[in-house]
Amino acid sequence: MEKNKQRLLMYLMVGIVLLTGCGTKAAGAGEQTLKITIPGEPMTVDPNKSIETNGNAIIDQISEGIYRRDRNNKIAPGMVEKIVQPTENGTKYTFKIRKNARWQDGTPVTAQDFVNSLIRTTDPKTKSQATTGVQYIQNFKAINTGKMNPRQLGVKALNKRTFSIKLTKPVPFMNYIFIGYKPLQTAAIKKYGEKYGTSEKTTVANGPYVLKGWNGSNDSWHYVKNKYYWNAKNVQIAHVDVNVVKDDNTAQSMFKSGSVDLTSVSGQFVKQNRVSKELVVTPTGRNNYIYFNSKRKITANENLRHAISLVIDRKQLAEHVLQDGSQPATNIVPKNYAKNPQNGRDFIDEVGDLAPTDINQAKRYWQKAQGELGKSKITLDFLVDDVDAEKKLAEYVQGAVHKNLPGLKIDIVSVPHASHVSRDFSCDFDICTVGWGPDYPDAQNFLDGMRSNNQINFAKTKDAQYDEIMDKVSDTTTYSAQQRWEFEKQADQRLMKIAGVAPTYQAAQAHFVNKKVGGLKWDVLSGNSGQLQYAYWK
């Protein structure tokens, strides 16, 4: 009997050790820190104001909108209970917030938090440039131009958990826009005002992660799992360390040494590691193009713009200079992005190559420009980010111009991303690079940016004919989807005819991902960092 007791005790002790071992392993996996990089400093993490890549990369991790994108990048309910169908001829949406939607301090996300956030974006006192998405809400234009009280925006809190949004017209891609409609905690906005989102202390999260360790100017910080996030039980990685790394060589070295688990790379590093199972290359809908400052006489010259565009060999640029999986861009609208609603044909296939390479034609345009400007020699500053891809692009354009357009000189001005964006908005450049990533799969998302009244028309280009066509594109009440499609093509052809922009390349995202990390997926609408809430340790 005594031996049986001893044997039973031994079995129980072994069982306890095994169970403890399993528990320790699971806890260790959950507690393991994911280490990632970001290619530049954010300007702000205020969802009402941010329009740049690095700020949005943080916002994607700490904020959640009306809808979200699930682990397969499909639209799914975010802060609300379900995907809703609009009423009133497709112009009114009524949402009910989840019962367990909470801010990082445990307080409920309310209908008023959504209403106040949307009003704040629209209010001209906010000076937001992130108004592209809210422009469809009733009374937006009158409010944003100071002609109407912001409280008259077409949003209303019906009770603590229910709110409605009234649009001026049906918008076929509105479900994508709702992903970007983020709430802001009303108490935080009252406390921090315009300083909201300028540091960790002035930011309140409602998404999968909470921001820690960012003072507004440092180049490293952390994400910590938000225990009050409604889907927190499915967020498997609780700690993420983030470092700003601008140089691809440094990023690759850090990955190879095991210092980071996720980083983006480009150019030669993609080419050198094509066979690596840890390299993930994804085509994106992000297009890069050159803006010409229309407020300056020289760059407002249409012949000069044509000349520069025509010396750029996009295929050579993508395949031999960038070498990162990017594709040549022949248009402001990316390829494999917008589809004909009637037959599914790609937008680029229908409009054709509107940004060809033709050196002889470029020289003729340059001669015309010299005559019109009364100058045989001209020097232009080319404003770019201080990251590898943009510096390589600038060097290529500089070389092509110097080789083929004698008398035209390009000086490269490479600055941090935040400085670049600031100078874009103040129109402080001759020519500059612009990269635009899509919010919804419609050509209008890119074409709208060049309307004369659009705040991201940094070049201040004005063309009455273009604006007139785009007004028709926006008129979803009068025109069908197919008619809008035809107007989009007309607008696009007009833009390229006046050389409003010079397309350069359609970006690919290339990431090194630790083979022990799963769950990260990118597509044409994905941000650079991916959705970390779906990541897990294998």
Coordinates of C-alpha atoms in Angstrom, one line a residue, residues 47-520:
P47 CA -6.0 60.1 -36.7
N48 CA -7.7 63.4 -37.5
K49 CA -4.5 64.9 -38.9
S50 CA -2.1 62.2 -40.0
I51 CA -1.7 61.7 -43.8
E52 CA 1.8 60.3 -43.9
T53 CA 3.0 56.7 -43.9
N54 CA 4.9 56.5 -40.7
G55 CA 2.3 58.1 -38.5
N56 CA -0.4 55.9 -40.1
A57 CA 1.8 52.8 -39.4
I58 CA 1.5 53.6 -35.7
I59 CA -2.2 54.5 -35.9
D60 CA -2.9 51.2 -37.5
Q61 CA -1.7 49.4 -34.4
I62 CA -3.3 51.5 -31.7
S63 CA -6.6 52.7 -33.2
E64 CA -9.6 51.0 -34.7
G65 CA -12.3 52.5 -36.8
I66 CA -15.9 51.7 -37.6
Y67 CA -14.7 48.8 -39.6
R68 CA -11.4 47.0 -39.8
R69 CA -9.6 44.6 -42.0
D70 CA -9.5 41.0 -40.7
R71 CA -6.5 38.6 -40.8
N72 CA -7.2 37.9 -44.5
N73 CA -7.5 41.7 -45.2
K74 CA -11.3 41.5 -45.8
I75 CA -13.6 44.3 -44.4
A76 CA -15.0 43.3 -41.0
P77 CA -16.8 45.1 -38.1
G78 CA -14.4 47.0 -36.0
M79 CA -15.7 49.1 -33.1
V80 CA -19.3 48.3 -34.3
E81 CA -21.3 45.2 -34.1
K82 CA -21.9 44.5 -37.8
I83 CA -21.5 45.7 -41.4
V84 CA -24.6 47.7 -42.0
Q85 CA -26.6 48.5 -45.2
P86 CA -27.3 52.2 -45.9
T87 CA -30.8 53.6 -45.9
E88 CA -32.3 56.7 -47.5
N89 CA -31.2 55.8 -51.0
G90 CA -27.7 54.8 -49.9
T91 CA -26.9 57.9 -48.0
K92 CA -27.5 57.1 -44.3
Y93 CA -25.7 54.6 -42.2
T94 CA -26.6 53.8 -38.6
F95 CA -24.1 52.0 -36.4
K96 CA -24.2 50.3 -33.0
I97 CA -21.0 50.1 -31.0
R98 CA -19.9 46.8 -29.4
K99 CA -20.8 46.5 -25.7
N100 CA -17.1 45.6 -25.0
A101 CA -15.5 48.4 -27.0
R102 CA -13.2 50.2 -24.6
W103 CA -10.4 52.7 -24.4
Q104 CA -7.0 51.8 -23.0
D105 CA -8.1 53.1 -19.6
G106 CA -11.2 50.8 -19.6
T107 CA -13.8 53.5 -20.2
P108 CA -16.4 52.7 -23.0
V109 CA -16.0 53.9 -26.5
T110 CA -19.1 56.0 -27.1
A111 CA -21.1 57.3 -30.0
Q112 CA -20.1 60.8 -29.0
D113 CA -16.5 59.8 -29.4
F114 CA -17.1 59.0 -33.1
V115 CA -19.2 62.1 -33.6
N116 CA -16.7 64.5 -32.0
S117 CA -13.8 62.9 -33.9
L118 CA -15.5 63.4 -37.3
I119 CA -16.5 67.0 -36.4
R120 CA -13.0 67.7 -35.3
T121 CA -11.5 66.5 -38.6
T122 CA -14.0 68.7 -40.5
D123 CA -13.6 71.8 -38.4
P124 CA -11.3 74.3 -40.2
K125 CA -9.8 75.3 -36.8
T126 CA -8.2 71.8 -36.7
K127 CA -6.3 72.6 -39.9
S128 CA -6.5 68.9 -40.9
Q129 CA -5.2 67.8 -44.2
A130 CA -6.8 64.4 -43.7
T131 CA -10.2 65.4 -44.9
T132 CA -10.4 63.2 -48.1
G133 CA -12.5 60.6 -46.4
V134 CA -14.9 62.9 -44.5
Q135 CA -15.7 65.0 -47.6
Y136 CA -18.7 62.8 -48.3
I137 CA -20.5 63.6 -45.1
Q138 CA -23.4 66.0 -45.3
N139 CA -22.5 69.7 -44.9
F140 CA -18.7 69.0 -45.0
K141 CA -17.9 71.6 -47.6
A142 CA -19.8 74.4 -45.9
I143 CA -18.2 73.6 -42.6
N144 CA -14.7 73.1 -43.8
T145 CA -14.8 76.5 -45.6
G146 CA -16.0 78.2 -42.5
K147 CA -19.5 78.9 -43.7
M148 CA -21.4 76.7 -41.3
N149 CA -21.2 75.6 -37.7
P150 CA -19.2 72.3 -37.3
R151 CA -22.0 70.9 -35.2
Q152 CA -24.2 70.8 -38.3
L153 CA -22.1 68.0 -39.8
G154 CA -24.2 65.0 -40.8
V155 CA -23.3 62.9 -37.8
K156 CA -25.4 62.3 -34.8
A157 CA -25.2 60.3 -31.5
L158 CA -28.6 58.7 -31.1
N159 CA -27.7 57.2 -27.7
K160 CA -24.4 56.2 -25.9
R161 CA -23.8 53.3 -28.3
T162 CA -25.6 54.3 -31.5
F163 CA -24.7 56.9 -34.0
S164 CA -25.6 57.8 -37.6
I165 CA -23.7 59.2 -40.6
K166 CA -25.5 61.1 -43.4
L167 CA -23.8 61.4 -46.7
T168 CA -24.5 64.0 -49.4
K169 CA -24.8 61.2 -52.0
P170 CA -24.3 57.4 -52.3
V171 CA -20.6 56.4 -52.2
P172 CA -19.9 52.9 -53.6
F173 CA -16.6 52.5 -51.8
M174 CA -17.8 53.8 -48.4
N175 CA -17.1 50.6 -46.5
Y176 CA -13.4 51.1 -47.1
I177 CA -13.6 54.7 -46.0
F178 CA -15.3 53.7 -42.7
I179 CA -12.1 51.8 -41.8
G180 CA -10.4 55.2 -41.5
Y181 CA -13.2 56.8 -39.3
K182 CA -11.5 56.5 -35.9
P183 CA -13.0 57.6 -32.7
L184 CA -11.1 59.9 -30.3
Q185 CA -11.7 59.8 -26.6
T186 CA -13.7 62.9 -25.8
A187 CA -12.1 63.5 -22.4
A188 CA -8.6 63.3 -24.0
I189 CA -9.4 65.8 -26.7
K190 CA -10.8 68.2 -24.0
K191 CA -7.6 67.7 -22.0
Y192 CA -4.9 67.8 -24.8
G193 CA -6.6 69.8 -27.6
E194 CA -4.3 70.3 -30.6
K195 CA -1.5 68.5 -28.8
Y196 CA -3.4 65.2 -29.0
G197 CA -1.3 62.5 -30.7
T198 CA 2.0 64.4 -30.3
S199 CA 3.4 61.9 -27.8
E200 CA 2.5 58.7 -25.8
K201 CA 1.1 60.8 -23.0
T202 CA -1.3 62.7 -25.2
T203 CA -2.6 59.6 -27.0
V204 CA -5.4 57.2 -25.9
A205 CA -5.7 53.9 -27.8
N206 CA -8.8 51.9 -28.6
G207 CA -7.0 49.4 -30.8
P208 CA -5.0 46.2 -30.3
Y209 CA -2.0 48.0 -28.8
V210 CA -1.2 50.9 -26.5
L211 CA 1.7 53.2 -27.5
K212 CA 4.5 53.4 -24.9
G213 CA 7.9 55.3 -24.8
W214 CA 7.3 57.8 -27.6
N215 CA 7.9 61.4 -26.6
G216 CA 7.2 62.8 -30.1
S217 CA 10.8 63.0 -31.4
N218 CA 12.6 59.9 -30.3
D219 CA 13.4 57.1 -32.8
S220 CA 12.3 54.1 -30.7
W221 CA 9.2 53.1 -28.8
H222 CA 7.0 50.1 -27.9
Y223 CA 3.5 48.7 -28.4
V224 CA 2.0 46.9 -25.5
K225 CA -1.1 44.7 -25.8
N226 CA -4.3 46.7 -24.9
K227 CA -6.0 44.5 -22.3
Y228 CA -9.3 46.4 -22.9
Y229 CA -9.4 45.9 -26.7
W230 CA -12.5 44.0 -27.5
N231 CA -10.6 41.3 -29.3
A232 CA -7.6 41.2 -26.9
K233 CA -7.9 37.4 -26.4
N234 CA -6.9 36.9 -30.0
V235 CA -3.9 39.3 -29.9
Q236 CA -1.1 36.8 -29.4
I237 CA 2.0 39.0 -29.3
A238 CA 1.8 41.2 -26.2
H239 CA 5.0 43.3 -26.7
V240 CA 6.5 45.0 -29.8
D241 CA 9.7 47.0 -29.9
V242 CA 9.9 49.6 -32.7
N243 CA 13.0 51.3 -34.1
V244 CA 13.4 53.9 -36.8
V245 CA 15.9 52.5 -39.4
K246 CA 16.2 54.5 -42.6
D247 CA 19.1 52.7 -44.2
D248 CA 18.4 49.3 -45.9
N249 CA 21.9 48.0 -45.2
T250 CA 21.4 48.6 -41.5
A251 CA 18.0 47.0 -41.6
Q252 CA 19.2 43.9 -43.3
S253 CA 22.2 43.6 -41.0
M254 CA 19.9 43.9 -38.0
F255 CA 17.6 41.2 -39.4
K256 CA 20.5 38.8 -40.2
S257 CA 21.9 39.2 -36.7
G258 CA 18.6 38.5 -35.1
S259 CA 18.2 42.1 -33.7
V260 CA 14.8 42.5 -35.4
D261 CA 12.1 40.1 -36.5
L262 CA 10.4 42.2 -39.1
T263 CA 11.8 44.9 -41.4
S264 CA 11.2 46.4 -44.8
V265 CA 14.0 46.4 -47.4
S266 CA 14.4 47.4 -51.0
G267 CA 16.7 47.4 -54.0
Q268 CA 19.8 45.2 -54.1
F269 CA 18.8 43.6 -50.8
V270 CA 15.6 42.2 -52.4
K271 CA 17.6 41.0 -55.4
Q272 CA 20.3 39.4 -53.2
N273 CA 17.8 37.5 -51.1
R274 CA 15.2 36.4 -53.6
V275 CA 15.6 32.7 -52.7
S276 CA 15.3 33.4 -48.9
K277 CA 12.2 31.9 -47.3
E278 CA 12.2 34.8 -44.9
L279 CA 11.7 37.4 -47.7
V280 CA 8.1 38.4 -48.5
V281 CA 7.5 40.6 -51.6
T282 CA 4.0 41.9 -52.1
P283 CA 2.8 44.1 -55.0
T284 CA 1.0 47.2 -53.7
G285 CA -1.3 49.8 -55.0
R286 CA 1.1 52.5 -53.9
N287 CA 2.2 54.7 -56.7
N288 CA 5.2 57.1 -56.7
Y289 CA 5.2 60.2 -59.0
I290 CA 6.8 63.6 -59.3
Y291 CA 5.0 66.8 -58.5
F292 CA 5.9 70.1 -60.2
N293 CA 5.4 73.3 -58.2
S294 CA 2.8 75.3 -60.3
K295 CA 3.3 78.4 -58.1
R296 CA 6.8 78.8 -59.6
K297 CA 7.1 80.0 -63.2
I298 CA 9.7 77.5 -64.3
T299 CA 8.0 74.3 -63.0
A300 CA 4.6 75.6 -64.1
N301 CA 5.8 75.4 -67.6
E302 CA 4.0 72.4 -69.3
N303 CA 6.8 71.8 -71.9
L304 CA 9.4 71.5 -69.1
R305 CA 7.2 69.0 -67.3
H306 CA 6.8 66.9 -70.4
A307 CA 10.5 67.0 -71.1
I308 CA 11.4 65.6 -67.6
S309 CA 8.7 62.9 -67.8
L310 CA 9.8 61.7 -71.2
V311 CA 13.4 61.1 -70.3
I312 CA 12.4 58.7 -67.5
D313 CA 12.7 55.1 -68.5
R314 CA 10.3 53.5 -66.0
K315 CA 11.2 49.9 -66.8
Q316 CA 14.9 50.6 -66.3
L317 CA 14.1 52.5 -63.1
A318 CA 12.1 49.6 -61.6
E319 CA 14.1 46.6 -62.8
H320 CA 17.7 47.9 -62.7
V321 CA 17.7 50.8 -60.2
L322 CA 15.2 49.9 -57.5
Q323 CA 15.4 46.1 -58.0
D324 CA 12.8 45.5 -55.3
G325 CA 9.9 44.1 -57.2
S326 CA 8.4 47.5 -58.0
Q327 CA 6.8 47.9 -61.4
P328 CA 7.0 50.7 -64.0
A329 CA 4.3 53.3 -63.5
T330 CA 2.8 54.7 -66.6
N331 CA 0.0 56.6 -64.9
I332 CA -1.0 58.3 -61.6
V333 CA -3.4 55.3 -61.1
P334 CA -1.7 52.0 -60.4
K335 CA -2.1 48.8 -62.3
N336 CA -4.2 45.9 -61.2
Y337 CA -6.2 48.2 -58.9
A338 CA -9.3 49.7 -60.5
K339 CA -11.5 47.5 -62.6
N340 CA -14.2 48.4 -65.3
P341 CA -17.5 47.7 -63.5
Q342 CA -19.0 46.2 -66.7
N343 CA -16.3 43.8 -68.0
G344 CA -13.6 43.8 -65.2
R345 CA -10.8 45.2 -67.5
D346 CA -8.0 47.0 -65.7
F347 CA -8.0 50.8 -65.8
I348 CA -4.4 50.9 -67.1
D349 CA -5.1 48.5 -69.9
E350 CA -8.0 50.7 -71.1
V351 CA -6.2 54.1 -71.0
G352 CA -2.8 52.7 -72.3
D353 CA 0.7 54.0 -71.6
L354 CA 0.3 57.7 -70.8
A355 CA 3.9 58.1 -69.6
P356 CA 6.2 56.8 -72.4
T357 CA 9.9 57.3 -72.8
D358 CA 10.9 59.4 -75.8
I359 CA 14.2 61.1 -75.7
N360 CA 13.9 63.0 -79.0
Q361 CA 10.4 64.3 -78.1
A362 CA 11.8 65.3 -74.7
K363 CA 14.5 67.4 -76.3
R364 CA 11.9 69.1 -78.4
Y365 CA 9.9 70.0 -75.4
W366 CA 13.0 71.2 -73.6
Q367 CA 13.8 73.5 -76.4
K368 CA 10.3 74.9 -76.4
A369 CA 10.5 75.4 -72.6
Q370 CA 13.8 77.2 -72.9
G371 CA 12.3 79.6 -75.5
E372 CA 9.2 80.3 -73.4
L373 CA 11.1 80.8 -70.2
G374 CA 13.9 82.8 -71.9
K375 CA 16.6 80.7 -70.2
S376 CA 19.1 78.3 -71.7
K377 CA 20.2 77.0 -68.3
I378 CA 17.9 76.1 -65.4
T379 CA 18.6 74.5 -62.0
L380 CA 15.8 72.7 -60.1
D381 CA 15.8 71.3 -56.5
F382 CA 14.4 67.8 -56.3
L383 CA 12.9 67.2 -52.8
V384 CA 13.0 63.5 -51.7
D385 CA 12.9 61.5 -48.4
D386 CA 16.3 60.4 -47.0
V387 CA 15.6 56.8 -47.6
D388 CA 17.3 54.4 -50.1
A389 CA 14.4 54.0 -52.6
E390 CA 13.8 57.7 -53.0
K391 CA 17.4 58.6 -53.2
K392 CA 18.0 56.0 -55.9
L393 CA 15.0 57.4 -57.8
A394 CA 16.3 61.0 -57.5
E395 CA 19.8 60.0 -58.7
Y396 CA 18.3 58.1 -61.7
V397 CA 16.1 61.1 -62.7
Q398 CA 19.1 63.4 -62.2
G399 CA 21.3 61.3 -64.4
A400 CA 18.6 61.0 -67.2
V401 CA 18.0 64.7 -67.2
H402 CA 21.7 65.7 -67.2
K403 CA 22.4 63.2 -70.0
N404 CA 19.5 64.1 -72.3
L405 CA 18.5 67.7 -71.5
P406 CA 21.7 69.9 -71.7
G407 CA 21.3 73.0 -69.6
L408 CA 18.8 71.5 -67.2
K409 CA 20.4 70.7 -63.8
I410 CA 18.8 68.8 -60.9
D411 CA 20.0 69.2 -57.4
I412 CA 18.8 66.5 -55.0
V413 CA 17.6 67.7 -51.6
S414 CA 17.2 64.7 -49.3
V415 CA 15.4 65.3 -46.0
P416 CA 13.6 63.3 -43.2
H417 CA 10.1 62.3 -44.1
A418 CA 8.5 64.6 -41.7
S419 CA 10.4 67.6 -43.1
H420 CA 9.5 66.5 -46.6
V421 CA 5.7 66.4 -45.8
S422 CA 6.0 69.8 -44.1
R423 CA 7.6 71.3 -47.1
D424 CA 5.0 69.7 -49.4
F425 CA 2.2 71.5 -47.6
S426 CA 4.0 74.8 -47.7
C427 CA 4.8 74.3 -51.4
D428 CA 8.5 74.7 -50.6
F429 CA 10.0 72.8 -53.6
D430 CA 10.7 72.9 -57.3
I431 CA 9.9 69.2 -57.9
C432 CA 9.3 66.5 -55.3
T433 CA 8.4 62.9 -55.0
V434 CA 5.0 61.9 -53.8
G435 CA 3.9 58.4 -52.8
W436 CA 0.2 57.7 -52.5
G437 CA -1.3 54.5 -51.1
P438 CA -4.9 53.8 -51.8
D439 CA -7.8 53.7 -49.3
Y440 CA -10.3 52.1 -51.6
P441 CA -10.2 50.4 -55.0
D442 CA -11.4 53.2 -57.3
A443 CA -9.4 55.4 -59.6
Q444 CA -10.9 58.4 -58.0
N445 CA -8.8 57.8 -55.0
F446 CA -5.7 58.9 -57.0
L447 CA -7.3 61.3 -59.4
D448 CA -8.9 63.4 -56.6
G449 CA -5.5 64.4 -55.3
M450 CA -4.9 66.6 -58.4
R451 CA -8.2 68.6 -58.1
S452 CA -7.4 72.3 -57.6
N453 CA -9.1 72.4 -54.3
N454 CA -7.6 69.2 -52.8
Q455 CA -5.3 69.7 -49.9
I456 CA -2.9 67.0 -51.1
N457 CA -2.5 68.8 -54.4
F458 CA 0.9 70.0 -53.1
A459 CA 1.8 71.2 -56.6
K460 CA -1.1 73.7 -56.6
T461 CA -2.0 72.6 -60.2
K462 CA -5.2 74.2 -61.5
D463 CA -6.9 73.0 -64.6
A464 CA -10.6 73.9 -65.1
Q465 CA -11.2 71.1 -67.6
Y466 CA -9.8 68.5 -65.2
D467 CA -11.9 69.8 -62.3
E468 CA -15.0 69.8 -64.4
I469 CA -14.6 66.1 -65.4
M470 CA -13.8 65.2 -61.8
D471 CA -17.0 66.9 -60.6
K472 CA -18.8 64.4 -62.8
V473 CA -16.8 61.5 -61.3
S474 CA -17.9 62.6 -57.9
D475 CA -21.6 62.9 -58.8
T476 CA -22.8 59.4 -58.0
T477 CA -26.4 60.6 -57.8
T478 CA -26.5 61.6 -61.5
Y479 CA -24.1 59.2 -63.1
S480 CA -23.9 55.4 -63.0
A481 CA -20.8 53.4 -62.1
Q482 CA -20.0 52.8 -65.8
Q483 CA -20.4 56.5 -66.6
R484 CA -18.2 57.4 -63.7
W485 CA -15.6 55.0 -65.1
E486 CA -15.6 56.7 -68.5
F487 CA -15.2 60.1 -66.8
E488 CA -12.3 58.8 -64.7
K489 CA -10.5 57.8 -67.9
Q490 CA -11.2 61.2 -69.4
A491 CA -9.8 63.0 -66.3
D492 CA -6.8 60.7 -66.3
Q493 CA -6.0 61.4 -70.0
R494 CA -6.4 65.1 -69.4
L495 CA -4.1 65.1 -66.4
M496 CA -1.4 63.3 -68.4
K497 CA -1.9 65.5 -71.4
I498 CA -0.9 68.6 -69.3
A499 CA 1.9 66.6 -67.6
G500 CA 0.2 67.3 -64.2
V501 CA 2.5 64.6 -62.7
A502 CA 5.3 62.4 -63.9
P503 CA 4.7 58.8 -62.8
T504 CA 7.8 56.9 -61.8
Y505 CA 7.1 53.5 -60.2
Q506 CA 4.4 51.3 -58.5
A507 CA 5.9 50.1 -55.3
A508 CA 6.3 46.6 -54.0
Q509 CA 6.6 45.9 -50.3
A510 CA 9.5 43.7 -49.4
H511 CA 9.8 42.4 -45.9
F512 CA 12.2 40.2 -44.0
V513 CA 10.0 38.2 -41.6
N514 CA 11.5 35.9 -39.0
K515 CA 10.6 32.3 -40.0
K516 CA 9.2 31.9 -36.4
V517 CA 6.6 34.6 -37.0
G518 CA 3.3 33.8 -38.7
G519 CA 0.0 35.6 -39.4
L520 CA 1.3 38.6 -41.3

